XYZ file of C-alpha atoms in Angstrom:
363
model
C 9.042 -16.495 3.786
C 7.774 -19.894 2.793
C 11.200 -21.054 1.545
C 14.415 -20.271 3.449
C 16.943 -18.427 1.317
C 20.472 -19.678 0.761
C 21.859 -16.320 1.758
C 19.255 -14.798 4.063
C 17.711 -15.746 7.326
C 14.224 -14.416 7.126
C 13.352 -13.849 10.738
C 10.336 -16.162 10.737
C 8.308 -15.418 13.838
C 6.330 -18.141 15.547
C 3.814 -16.410 17.762
C 1.114 -17.476 20.112
C -1.815 -15.169 19.391
C -2.995 -13.175 22.366
C -6.635 -12.686 23.205
C -8.302 -9.979 21.174
C -10.028 -7.251 23.099
C -11.938 -4.170 21.979
C -10.723 -0.827 23.315
C -12.302 -0.110 26.688
C -11.682 3.635 26.844
C -12.351 6.357 24.277
C -8.645 7.265 24.157
C -7.848 3.825 22.728
C -9.838 4.700 19.599
C -6.740 6.501 18.313
C -5.391 3.036 17.440
C -6.947 0.108 15.621
C -8.100 -3.213 17.077
C -7.976 -6.761 15.743
C -11.589 -6.297 14.644
C -10.380 -3.592 12.252
C -7.853 -5.859 10.516
C -9.971 -6.943 7.562
C -11.670 -3.549 7.260
C -8.537 -1.480 6.658
C -6.957 -1.455 3.199
C -3.375 -2.663 3.324
C -0.456 -3.388 0.991
C 2.269 -5.967 1.545
C 5.151 -4.402 -0.355
C 7.439 -7.444 -0.276
C 6.152 -10.857 -1.355
C 7.256 -13.415 -3.929
C 4.403 -14.888 -5.955
C 6.584 -17.245 -7.955
C 3.891 -19.539 -9.318
C 0.847 -19.149 -11.550
C -1.711 -19.625 -8.800
C -4.642 -17.709 -7.378
C -3.687 -18.546 -3.764
C -1.848 -15.298 -3.028
C -4.606 -13.167 -4.486
C -7.351 -15.139 -2.762
C -5.817 -14.560 0.654
C -5.032 -10.957 -0.198
C -8.699 -10.375 -1.002
C -9.817 -12.108 2.188
C -7.522 -9.954 4.338
C -7.966 -6.722 2.346
C -4.408 -6.568 1.000
C -2.787 -5.477 -2.199
C 0.645 -7.009 -2.838
C 3.897 -6.130 -4.562
C 5.480 -9.342 -5.831
C 9.219 -9.052 -6.384
C 11.246 -11.001 -8.939
C 14.745 -11.744 -7.663
C 17.895 -13.300 -9.129
C 18.043 -16.042 -6.502
C 19.134 -19.538 -7.596
C 16.648 -21.393 -5.368
C 13.710 -19.552 -6.953
C 12.315 -20.412 -10.379
C 14.210 -19.049 -13.380
C 13.789 -15.323 -13.945
C 11.654 -15.941 -17.034
C 9.327 -18.151 -14.980
C 9.085 -15.588 -12.177
C 8.207 -12.948 -14.740
C 5.561 -15.157 -16.352
C 4.005 -15.852 -12.939
C 3.896 -12.139 -12.169
C 2.272 -11.262 -15.472
C -0.330 -14.027 -15.065
C -1.305 -12.783 -11.592
C -1.313 -9.171 -12.798
C -3.867 -10.191 -15.397
C -5.954 -11.964 -12.728
C -6.296 -8.835 -10.601
C -4.459 -5.711 -11.817
C -5.937 -3.555 -9.047
C -4.599 -5.794 -6.261
C -1.429 -7.331 -7.737
C 1.678 -5.273 -8.522
C 5.147 -6.493 -9.439
C 8.829 -5.620 -9.452
C 11.235 -6.915 -12.055
C 14.988 -7.565 -11.840
C 17.959 -8.276 -14.079
C 20.652 -10.910 -14.405
C 24.295 -10.276 -13.594
C 25.327 -12.747 -16.290
C 27.776 -11.022 -18.602
C 28.546 -8.178 -16.216
C 31.679 -6.358 -17.378
C 31.160 -7.286 -21.007
C 30.348 -4.686 -23.648
C 26.611 -4.060 -23.845
C 25.677 -5.641 -20.502
C 24.228 -2.463 -18.974
C 22.306 -1.638 -22.159
C 20.818 -5.132 -22.274
C 19.848 -5.021 -18.593
C 18.291 -1.592 -19.016
C 16.367 -2.616 -22.122
C 14.925 -5.586 -20.267
C 13.811 -3.319 -17.427
C 12.220 -0.912 -19.910
C 10.305 -3.748 -21.554
C 9.016 -4.902 -18.179
C 7.982 -1.360 -17.259
C 5.729 -1.410 -20.315
C 4.205 -4.618 -18.912
C 3.382 -2.950 -15.616
C 6.512 -3.416 -13.488
C 6.705 -0.708 -10.829
C 10.159 -1.359 -9.391
C 13.470 -3.160 -9.913
C 15.155 -5.431 -7.378
C 18.887 -5.600 -6.686
C 19.714 -8.602 -4.519
C 22.602 -9.348 -2.165
C 24.304 -11.545 -4.744
C 25.773 -8.163 -5.652
C 28.214 -7.759 -2.809
C 28.277 -11.318 -1.481
C 28.358 -13.741 -4.420
C 28.868 -12.242 -7.896
C 32.493 -11.804 -8.971
C 34.118 -9.992 -11.849
C 36.481 -11.613 -14.325
C 39.393 -11.108 -11.923
C 37.534 -12.988 -9.181
C 36.801 -9.905 -7.104
C 33.394 -9.548 -5.480
C 31.240 -6.987 -7.283
C 29.995 -4.235 -4.959
C 26.749 -2.389 -5.509
C 28.728 0.858 -5.850
C 30.729 -0.588 -8.761
C 30.654 1.935 -11.641
C 29.332 -0.821 -13.884
C 26.054 -0.913 -11.924
C 25.485 2.838 -12.172
C 24.052 2.913 -15.741
C 21.360 0.443 -14.701
C 20.393 2.623 -11.735
C 20.295 5.635 -14.061
C 17.945 3.734 -16.388
C 15.681 2.789 -13.492
C 15.482 6.446 -12.488
C 14.837 7.621 -16.062
C 11.981 5.141 -16.390
C 10.365 6.505 -13.231
C 10.710 3.206 -11.404
C 11.739 2.524 -7.814
C 14.835 0.524 -6.931
C 14.514 -2.071 -4.157
C 17.896 -3.113 -2.756
C 18.647 -6.042 -0.485
C 22.243 -5.604 0.583
C 23.864 -7.721 3.270
C 22.516 -10.103 5.869
C 20.979 -9.633 9.303
C 23.618 -8.181 11.612
C 23.442 -11.413 13.608
C 25.287 -13.144 10.767
C 28.528 -11.468 11.886
C 28.111 -12.174 15.616
C 29.027 -15.166 17.782
C 26.068 -17.483 18.303
C 25.639 -16.509 21.952
C 25.396 -12.812 21.007
C 22.659 -13.184 18.388
C 19.343 -11.564 19.202
C 16.973 -14.193 17.776
C 16.865 -17.970 18.015
C 15.950 -18.467 14.359
C 19.144 -16.718 13.224
C 21.145 -18.640 15.793
C 19.760 -22.003 14.696
C 20.138 -21.326 10.998
C 23.725 -20.143 11.097
C 24.770 -22.872 13.493
C 23.566 -25.455 10.980
C 24.720 -23.571 7.858
C 28.311 -22.539 8.632
C 29.022 -21.883 4.953
C 26.736 -18.842 5.136
C 27.756 -17.721 8.619
C 29.901 -14.644 8.027
C 31.380 -14.730 11.545
C 33.272 -17.813 10.378
C 34.385 -16.186 7.109
C 36.552 -13.144 7.789
C 37.651 -13.261 4.142
C 34.151 -12.091 3.165
C 32.966 -8.463 3.428
C 31.956 -7.226 6.845
C 28.506 -5.861 7.550
C 30.043 -2.378 7.661
C 31.680 -2.922 4.252
C 28.360 -3.878 2.667
C 26.501 -0.992 4.267
C 29.244 1.387 3.146
C 28.923 0.261 -0.462
C 25.138 0.588 -0.253
C 25.431 4.095 1.198
C 27.869 5.080 -1.567
C 25.331 3.849 -4.114
C 22.441 5.816 -2.604
C 24.586 8.939 -2.324
C 25.552 8.647 -5.998
C 21.883 8.534 -7.075
C 20.115 11.155 -4.936
C 17.057 11.410 -7.219
C 16.483 7.660 -7.452
C 13.520 6.418 -5.416
C 15.178 3.844 -3.164
C 13.683 1.224 -0.861
C 16.049 -0.702 1.396
C 14.605 -4.183 1.791
C 14.484 -5.752 5.252
C 14.820 -2.441 7.110
C 17.859 -1.685 5.003
C 19.749 -4.511 6.771
C 19.874 -2.175 9.777
C 17.173 -4.119 11.620
C 19.308 -4.482 14.737
C 19.307 -0.815 15.792
C 16.585 1.771 15.199
C 19.089 4.537 15.977
C 21.360 3.343 13.171
C 18.379 3.085 10.853
C 17.274 6.598 11.792
C 20.727 7.916 10.895
C 20.492 6.266 7.476
C 17.060 7.763 6.814
C 18.246 11.185 7.976
C 21.242 11.061 5.665
C 19.319 9.961 2.565
C 15.993 11.750 2.040
C 15.284 9.690 -1.099
C 15.490 6.417 0.850
C 12.734 4.395 2.465
C 12.818 0.895 3.949
C 10.445 -2.041 4.024
C 9.924 -4.120 7.162
C 9.920 -7.520 5.467
C 11.125 -10.497 7.512
C 12.598 -8.395 10.289
C 9.681 -7.913 12.676
C 11.259 -10.108 15.344
C 14.298 -7.810 15.378
C 12.018 -4.836 15.990
C 10.203 -6.742 18.719
C 13.508 -7.667 20.351
C 14.249 -3.958 20.674
C 10.767 -2.931 21.812
C 10.827 -5.501 24.629
C 13.915 -3.682 25.937
C 12.863 -0.113 25.175
C 9.227 0.108 24.148
C 9.002 3.885 23.916
C 12.168 4.189 21.843
C 10.896 1.812 19.160
C 7.396 3.261 19.129
C 8.709 6.816 18.912
C 11.065 5.828 16.080
C 8.199 4.441 14.002
C 6.039 7.475 14.642
C 8.868 9.859 13.752
C 9.675 8.007 10.513
C 6.098 7.078 9.668
C 6.505 8.433 6.125
C 9.578 6.291 5.396
C 8.496 2.788 6.448
C 6.673 0.271 4.252
C 4.989 -2.849 5.569
C 6.203 -6.137 4.050
C 6.609 -9.796 4.959
C 8.715 -11.708 2.377
C 5.968 -14.319 2.061
C 6.811 -16.685 -0.795
C 4.849 -19.235 -2.792
C 6.888 -21.442 -5.112
C 5.958 -24.266 -7.483
C 5.061 -27.326 -5.435
C 3.811 -25.401 -2.409
C 0.304 -26.298 -1.306
C -2.026 -23.338 -1.855
C -4.038 -23.920 1.311
C -0.900 -24.133 3.450
C 0.380 -20.909 1.934
C -2.917 -19.116 2.547
C -2.885 -20.149 6.216
C 0.720 -19.005 6.550
C 0.000 -15.650 4.935
C -3.017 -15.009 7.142
C -0.964 -15.924 10.206
C 1.854 -13.532 9.360
C -0.481 -10.712 8.467
C -2.616 -10.975 11.599
C 0.349 -11.350 13.978
C 2.082 -8.304 12.539
C -1.144 -6.308 12.746
C -1.530 -7.293 16.402
C 1.975 -6.018 17.135
C 1.928 -2.804 15.108
C -1.696 -1.704 15.283
C -2.990 -2.850 18.681
C -1.861 -2.796 22.305
C -2.222 -6.562 22.719
C 0.734 -8.665 23.817
C 1.813 -11.903 22.179
C 4.596 -14.366 22.831
C 7.459 -14.322 20.341
C 9.235 -17.643 20.578
C 12.397 -16.608 18.710
C 13.167 -13.879 21.255
C 11.756 -15.827 24.225
C 9.613 -12.890 25.320
C 6.168 -11.373 25.252
C 6.026 -8.360 22.945
C 3.470 -5.691 23.752
C 1.696 -4.222 20.750
C 2.816 -0.748 19.750
C -0.744 0.572 19.264
C 0.460 3.005 16.636
C -1.968 5.794 15.782
C -4.363 4.979 12.990
C -2.852 7.634 10.732
C 0.594 6.026 11.156
C -0.742 2.555 10.394
C -2.491 3.857 7.284
C 0.812 5.226 5.987
C 2.965 2.207 6.804
C 0.419 -0.275 5.538
C -0.761 1.573 2.455
C -0.113 5.142 1.406
C 3.701 5.062 1.644
C 3.886 2.126 -0.760
C 1.348 3.758 -3.069
C 3.558 6.844 -3.185
C 6.928 5.133 -3.548
C 5.844 2.667 -6.220
C 3.442 5.085 -7.965
C 0.587 2.617 -7.780
């Protein structure tokens, strides 16, 4: 992500690109190569195009991507009305390549008419092409009711909004919680970027704030919410905040057949695990190939330089492709290790990078 969130560490991966090599043996043709990158149609299902600019679309065209740009009720982003205007402007620029997800404000939650107002706003945005609705981690970690109690995502007051999303045929994208590292001592964290961020931002470091919900508490509320809405198409952002353990993520996906997860901003956590057990991670992705959506969390905000953003986007997209689609190794600084590419079968890559998102967001 181009801008670091107040409440989320985005797992930015600084990689040294390995040498590209064409497959030497016929068997390797079951996976893609770096030469295939620009040829294969792809969809980044988690970006934030928060400015009226052609930069995101220009790079998407160059790298053969479609994008889903997500509006989010995050105070360091532009106002929700400005995010919406930016999305609609880019949708008009290229409706075949640009898709968007709307959101709603928690302002007035608990007051009469709040759920109706939120639902009506979502319905209006659906008519303007919105394909999904985002619920952010301010629900669970920041927003409080009139008594001062933190509002959980399984609060009955949220349920009518979820019901409206389902009735409109939209998908709900939920970002609940933080990376699991946020609740661990610094020396037990799995990535250096998390360690550095939380060390220098103690106000957001949950290990130091036992008065705040635990990771388990937040995941429990999220699971209650999904269980209460079994027909709602649900995408857990950032690997459902279960990025630290593919076994735990598998259990979540097994429990909730209506749930999928995007991989945005958590690739280094996956790489950390594959360095330790390559086959386990690769087998997990192959087994759950229908439930995983590629995403990055790339963000362009007002004031960002378009050329810098385009270079950043291309870098993220090519590094992730090298890891997921090819057998090439590359050094991942934040885990201090070389990560061998998973060389996933072409059919698996095609699902993760394209057809799963097309299905889940009805694009």
